[in-house]
Short mmCIF file of C-alpha atoms and ligand atoms in Angstrom, two decimals:
data_model
loop_
_atom_site.label_atom_id
_atom_site.label_comp_id
_atom_site.label_asym_id
_atom_site.label_seq_id
_atom_site.Cartn_x
_atom_site.Cartn_y
_atom_site.Cartn_z
CA UNK T 449 -15.75 -9.81 37.60
CA UNK T 450 -13.03 -9.30 40.16
CA UNK T 451 -9.99 -7.30 39.11
CA UNK T 452 -7.63 -9.77 40.79
CA UNK T 453 -8.83 -12.67 38.62
CA UNK T 454 -6.02 -15.06 37.70
CA UNK T 455 -6.36 -17.60 34.90
CA UNK T 456 -3.92 -20.46 34.54
CA UNK T 457 -2.64 -22.53 31.66
CA UNK T 458 0.15 -25.11 31.50
CA UNK T 459 2.89 -22.50 31.11
CA UNK T 460 1.21 -19.16 31.78
CA UNK T 461 -0.57 -17.13 34.40
CA UNK T 462 -3.00 -14.53 33.05
CA UNK T 463 -3.73 -11.64 35.40
CA UNK T 464 -4.31 -7.91 35.11
CA UNK T 465 -1.01 -6.01 34.91
CA UNK T 466 0.20 -3.79 37.70
CA UNK T 467 1.94 -0.46 37.49
CA UNK T 468 5.28 -2.26 38.03
CA UNK T 469 4.81 -3.84 34.60
CA UNK T 470 4.90 -0.52 32.75
CA UNK T 471 8.56 -0.61 31.73
CA UNK T 472 8.37 -4.21 30.55
CA UNK T 473 5.22 -3.54 28.50
CA UNK T 474 6.86 -0.46 27.00
CA UNK T 475 9.90 -2.50 25.97
CA UNK T 476 7.97 -5.36 24.35
CA UNK T 477 5.15 -3.37 22.80
CA UNK T 478 7.59 -0.69 21.66
CA UNK T 479 8.78 -3.03 18.88
CA UNK T 480 7.25 -1.94 15.60
CA UNK T 481 7.05 -5.60 14.53
CA UNK T 482 4.64 -6.12 17.42
CA UNK T 483 2.73 -2.86 17.02
CA UNK T 484 2.19 -2.69 13.29
CA UNK T 485 -0.34 -5.56 13.02
CA UNK T 486 -2.38 -4.20 15.90
CA UNK T 487 -5.06 -1.62 15.38
CA UNK T 488 -4.41 0.77 18.21
CA UNK T 489 -0.94 0.28 19.66
CA UNK T 490 0.77 3.68 19.65
CA UNK T 491 4.27 3.88 18.18
CA UNK T 492 6.71 4.98 19.51
CA UNK T 493 5.46 3.61 22.81
CA UNK T 494 6.28 5.69 25.89
CA UNK T 495 6.27 4.48 29.51
CA UNK T 496 3.57 6.99 30.33
CA UNK T 497 1.37 5.31 27.74
CA UNK T 498 1.85 1.96 29.46
CA UNK T 499 1.06 3.55 32.82
CA UNK T 500 -2.12 5.13 31.44
CA UNK T 501 -3.09 1.86 29.81
CA UNK T 502 -2.60 -0.08 33.04
CA UNK T 503 -4.90 2.40 34.82
CA UNK T 504 -7.43 2.14 31.99
CA UNK T 505 -7.33 -1.65 32.33
CA UNK T 506 -8.13 -1.39 36.03
CA UNK T 507 -11.01 1.02 35.36
CA UNK T 508 -12.34 -1.20 32.58
CA UNK T 509 -12.41 -4.25 34.85
CA UNK T 510 -14.56 -2.23 37.25
CA UNK T 511 -17.04 -1.23 34.60
CA UNK T 512 -16.96 -4.50 32.67
CA UNK T 513 -16.02 -2.66 29.53
CA UNK T 514 -12.91 -4.78 28.95
CA UNK T 515 -11.06 -7.58 30.72
CA UNK T 516 -7.38 -7.36 29.88
CA UNK T 517 -4.73 -9.74 31.20
CA UNK T 518 -0.97 -9.71 31.05
CA UNK T 519 0.61 -13.07 30.21
CA UNK T 520 3.32 -14.20 32.62
CA UNK T 521 5.58 -17.21 32.29
CA UNK T 522 5.07 -19.47 35.26
CA UNK T 523 8.73 -20.48 35.31
CA UNK T 524 10.29 -16.99 35.53
CA UNK T 525 7.39 -14.66 36.22
CA UNK T 526 8.34 -12.66 33.11
CA UNK T 527 5.57 -10.76 31.36
CA UNK T 528 5.57 -11.87 27.72
CA UNK T 529 2.45 -10.29 26.24
CA UNK T 530 -1.13 -9.27 26.75
CA UNK T 531 -4.59 -10.50 25.87
CA UNK T 532 -7.93 -8.87 26.44
CA UNK T 533 -11.57 -9.32 25.74
CA UNK T 534 -14.21 -6.70 25.04
CA UNK T 535 -17.78 -7.87 25.75
CA UNK T 536 -20.82 -6.65 23.90
CA UNK T 537 -23.61 -7.63 26.28
CA UNK T 538 -26.41 -6.52 24.01
CA UNK T 539 -25.41 -9.30 21.60
CA UNK T 540 -23.87 -11.65 24.16
CA UNK T 541 -20.53 -11.73 22.39
CA UNK T 542 -16.96 -10.72 23.08
CA UNK T 543 -14.03 -9.81 20.91
CA UNK T 544 -10.50 -10.81 21.89
CA UNK T 545 -7.21 -9.11 21.02
CA UNK T 546 -3.63 -9.92 21.90
CA UNK T 547 0.09 -9.45 21.37
CA UNK T 548 3.17 -11.39 22.37
CA UNK T 549 6.73 -9.99 22.62
CA UNK T 550 8.73 -10.85 19.53
CA UNK T 551 11.35 -12.97 21.28
CA UNK T 552 8.53 -15.28 22.42
CA UNK T 553 6.84 -15.82 19.07
CA UNK T 554 6.32 -19.28 17.62
CA UNK T 555 6.25 -21.15 20.91
CA UNK T 556 2.48 -21.55 21.20
CA UNK T 557 1.98 -18.92 23.93
CA UNK T 558 -0.72 -16.91 22.15
CA UNK T 559 -2.62 -20.09 21.34
CA UNK T 560 -2.38 -21.33 24.93
CA UNK T 561 -3.66 -18.00 26.28
CA UNK T 562 -6.39 -17.72 23.62
CA UNK T 563 -7.79 -21.14 24.50
CA UNK T 564 -8.02 -20.05 28.12
CA UNK T 565 -9.68 -16.78 27.10
CA UNK T 566 -12.29 -18.72 25.16
CA UNK T 567 -13.15 -20.57 28.37
CA UNK T 568 -13.20 -17.29 30.29
CA UNK T 569 -15.70 -15.77 27.86
CA UNK T 570 -18.03 -18.77 27.80
CA UNK T 571 -17.69 -20.00 31.38
CA UNK T 572 -17.04 -16.86 33.44
CA UNK T 573 -18.74 -14.18 31.34
CA UNK T 574 -21.43 -16.60 30.11
CA UNK T 575 -21.58 -15.16 26.60
CA UNK T 576 -22.80 -16.79 23.41
CA UNK T 577 -20.10 -15.92 20.87
CA UNK T 578 -16.42 -15.07 20.78
CA UNK T 579 -14.79 -13.35 17.84
CA UNK T 580 -11.51 -11.83 16.69
CA UNK T 581 -10.16 -10.04 13.67
CA UNK T 582 -6.76 -9.81 12.07
CA UNK T 583 -5.03 -7.92 9.29
CA UNK T 584 -4.83 -10.17 6.24
CA UNK T 585 -1.01 -9.79 6.18
CA UNK T 586 -0.84 -11.41 9.64
CA UNK T 587 -1.52 -15.14 9.09
CA UNK T 588 0.01 -16.07 12.46
CA UNK T 589 -2.86 -14.29 14.19
CA UNK T 590 -5.47 -16.10 12.12
CA UNK T 591 -3.73 -19.34 12.98
CA UNK T 592 -3.96 -18.54 16.70
CA UNK T 593 -7.71 -17.89 16.34
CA UNK T 594 -8.26 -21.16 14.49
CA UNK T 595 -6.16 -23.15 16.97
CA UNK T 596 -8.28 -21.61 19.74
CA UNK T 597 -11.38 -23.10 18.05
CA UNK T 598 -12.60 -20.20 15.97
CA UNK T 599 -13.79 -20.55 12.40
CA UNK T 600 -12.78 -18.26 9.59
CA UNK T 601 -15.83 -16.20 8.67
CA UNK T 602 -14.55 -14.01 5.84
CA UNK T 603 -12.65 -10.91 4.85
CA UNK T 604 -13.80 -7.31 4.72
CA UNK T 605 -11.79 -5.28 2.23
CA UNK T 606 -9.94 -2.24 3.52
CA UNK T 607 -11.93 -2.55 6.71
CA UNK T 608 -9.35 -1.12 9.18
CA UNK T 609 -7.32 2.05 8.86
CA UNK T 610 -3.89 1.72 10.49
CA UNK T 611 -1.93 4.92 10.75
CA UNK T 612 1.51 5.49 12.27
CA UNK T 613 3.04 8.87 11.54
CA UNK T 614 6.45 7.90 12.92
CA UNK T 615 6.68 5.02 10.45
CA UNK T 616 5.04 6.96 7.62
CA UNK T 617 2.47 4.15 7.64
CA UNK T 618 -1.06 4.80 6.48
CA UNK T 619 -2.98 1.84 5.13
CA UNK T 620 -6.53 0.62 4.74
CA UNK T 621 -6.15 -3.02 5.60
CA UNK T 622 -8.16 -6.00 4.42
CA UNK T 623 -9.34 -7.64 7.63
CA UNK T 624 -10.20 -11.25 8.37
CA UNK T 625 -12.80 -12.33 10.88
CA UNK T 626 -13.04 -15.52 12.94
CA UNK T 627 -15.68 -16.58 15.41
CA UNK T 628 -16.78 -19.37 17.73
CA UNK T 629 -20.32 -20.04 18.97
CA UNK T 630 -21.04 -21.43 22.43
CA UNK T 631 -23.06 -24.26 20.85
CA UNK T 632 -20.08 -25.32 18.74
CA UNK T 633 -17.62 -25.00 21.66
CA UNK T 634 -19.84 -27.24 23.80
CA UNK T 635 -19.78 -30.08 21.27
C1 COA Z 381 0.12 -13.01 16.34
C2 COA Z 381 0.91 -13.35 17.57
C3 COA Z 381 0.13 -12.95 18.82
C4 COA Z 381 1.18 -14.85 17.60
O1 COA Z 381 1.81 -15.19 18.84
P1 COA Z 381 2.59 -16.58 19.03
O2 COA Z 381 2.72 -16.81 20.49
O3 COA Z 381 3.80 -16.56 18.18
O4 COA Z 381 1.51 -17.59 18.39
P2 COA Z 381 1.55 -19.20 18.48
O5 COA Z 381 2.96 -19.64 18.64
O6 COA Z 381 0.57 -19.63 19.52
O7 COA Z 381 0.95 -19.60 17.09
C5 COA Z 381 1.41 -18.99 15.92
C6 COA Z 381 0.96 -19.85 14.74
O8 COA Z 381 1.08 -19.07 13.57
C7 COA Z 381 1.91 -19.76 12.64
N1 COA Z 381 2.60 -18.77 11.84
C8 COA Z 381 3.57 -17.94 12.21
N2 COA Z 381 3.94 -17.18 11.16
C9 COA Z 381 3.14 -17.55 10.12
C10 COA Z 381 3.04 -17.15 8.76
N3 COA Z 381 3.79 -16.18 8.27
N4 COA Z 381 2.10 -17.77 8.00
C11 COA Z 381 1.33 -18.74 8.49
N5 COA Z 381 1.36 -19.13 9.77
C12 COA Z 381 2.29 -18.57 10.56
C13 COA Z 381 2.83 -20.59 13.50
O9 COA Z 381 3.42 -21.61 12.74
C14 COA Z 381 1.84 -21.09 14.57
O10 COA Z 381 1.01 -22.08 14.05
P3 COA Z 381 1.34 -23.66 14.27
O11 COA Z 381 1.38 -23.90 15.73
O12 COA Z 381 0.21 -24.38 13.63
O13 COA Z 381 2.65 -23.94 13.62
C15 COA Z 381 2.30 -12.63 17.57
O14 COA Z 381 2.94 -12.87 16.35
C16 COA Z 381 2.17 -11.13 17.77
O15 COA Z 381 2.10 -10.66 18.88
N6 COA Z 381 2.18 -10.35 16.67
C17 COA Z 381 2.12 -8.89 16.74
C18 COA Z 381 0.84 -8.41 17.34
C19 COA Z 381 -0.38 -8.97 16.63
O16 COA Z 381 -0.36 -9.11 15.43
N7 COA Z 381 -1.41 -9.27 17.43
C20 COA Z 381 -2.63 -9.84 16.85
C21 COA Z 381 -3.46 -8.74 16.28
S1 COA Z 381 -4.92 -9.43 15.48
#
């Protein structure tokens, strides 16, 4: 897959972030309300972390390990969030993950991007299954998955361990799983 891939939706362009996006990513992802329901987002979030992440994204496109896009509003060009997919070729499936800056929540942006990512996984990567997981205390994320066509598949108790020293946060989190099969998507 080519690193310069651009996906389009009605209101968004999805393309890999560039180093010039580091400050903006730091500002949006630095909000604990955004970070706390993700598994791996560091907090506090430093610019150097965004720069390293952007480099990691470029490397991962090259190896096919991950395909991560930034979400840009078509109207303003503003970066409003990120969404990525991690393929598992052995099992012909891919997991997606995402975040949207808090000031943009509740406007359907994550759903719009997730629907496009579903097409990317099935049409461009040619895989058989797409899946995503969410912390049970994050119903908005489950809703995004379902609106993107995924079916709720169950909950694993205390499945993820989220730790943030700065917030004195250390929890084993019940985790919900959603998935969509190519055969169901094609119907
Ligand atoms: C989860 C997240 C990506 C959603 O982004 P978004 O752009 O606001 O999502 P959308 O607007 O497309 O859809 C959100 C849906 O959740 C619903 N929702 C929001 N809060 C909810 C709540 N507390 N309970 C139930 N549903 C809720 C909204 O009503 C909407 O559904 P609707 O269109 O049927 O009304 C965003 O909240 C976020 O970035 N959170 C922090 C990071 C994160 O949790 N990432 C996902 C990790 S699995």
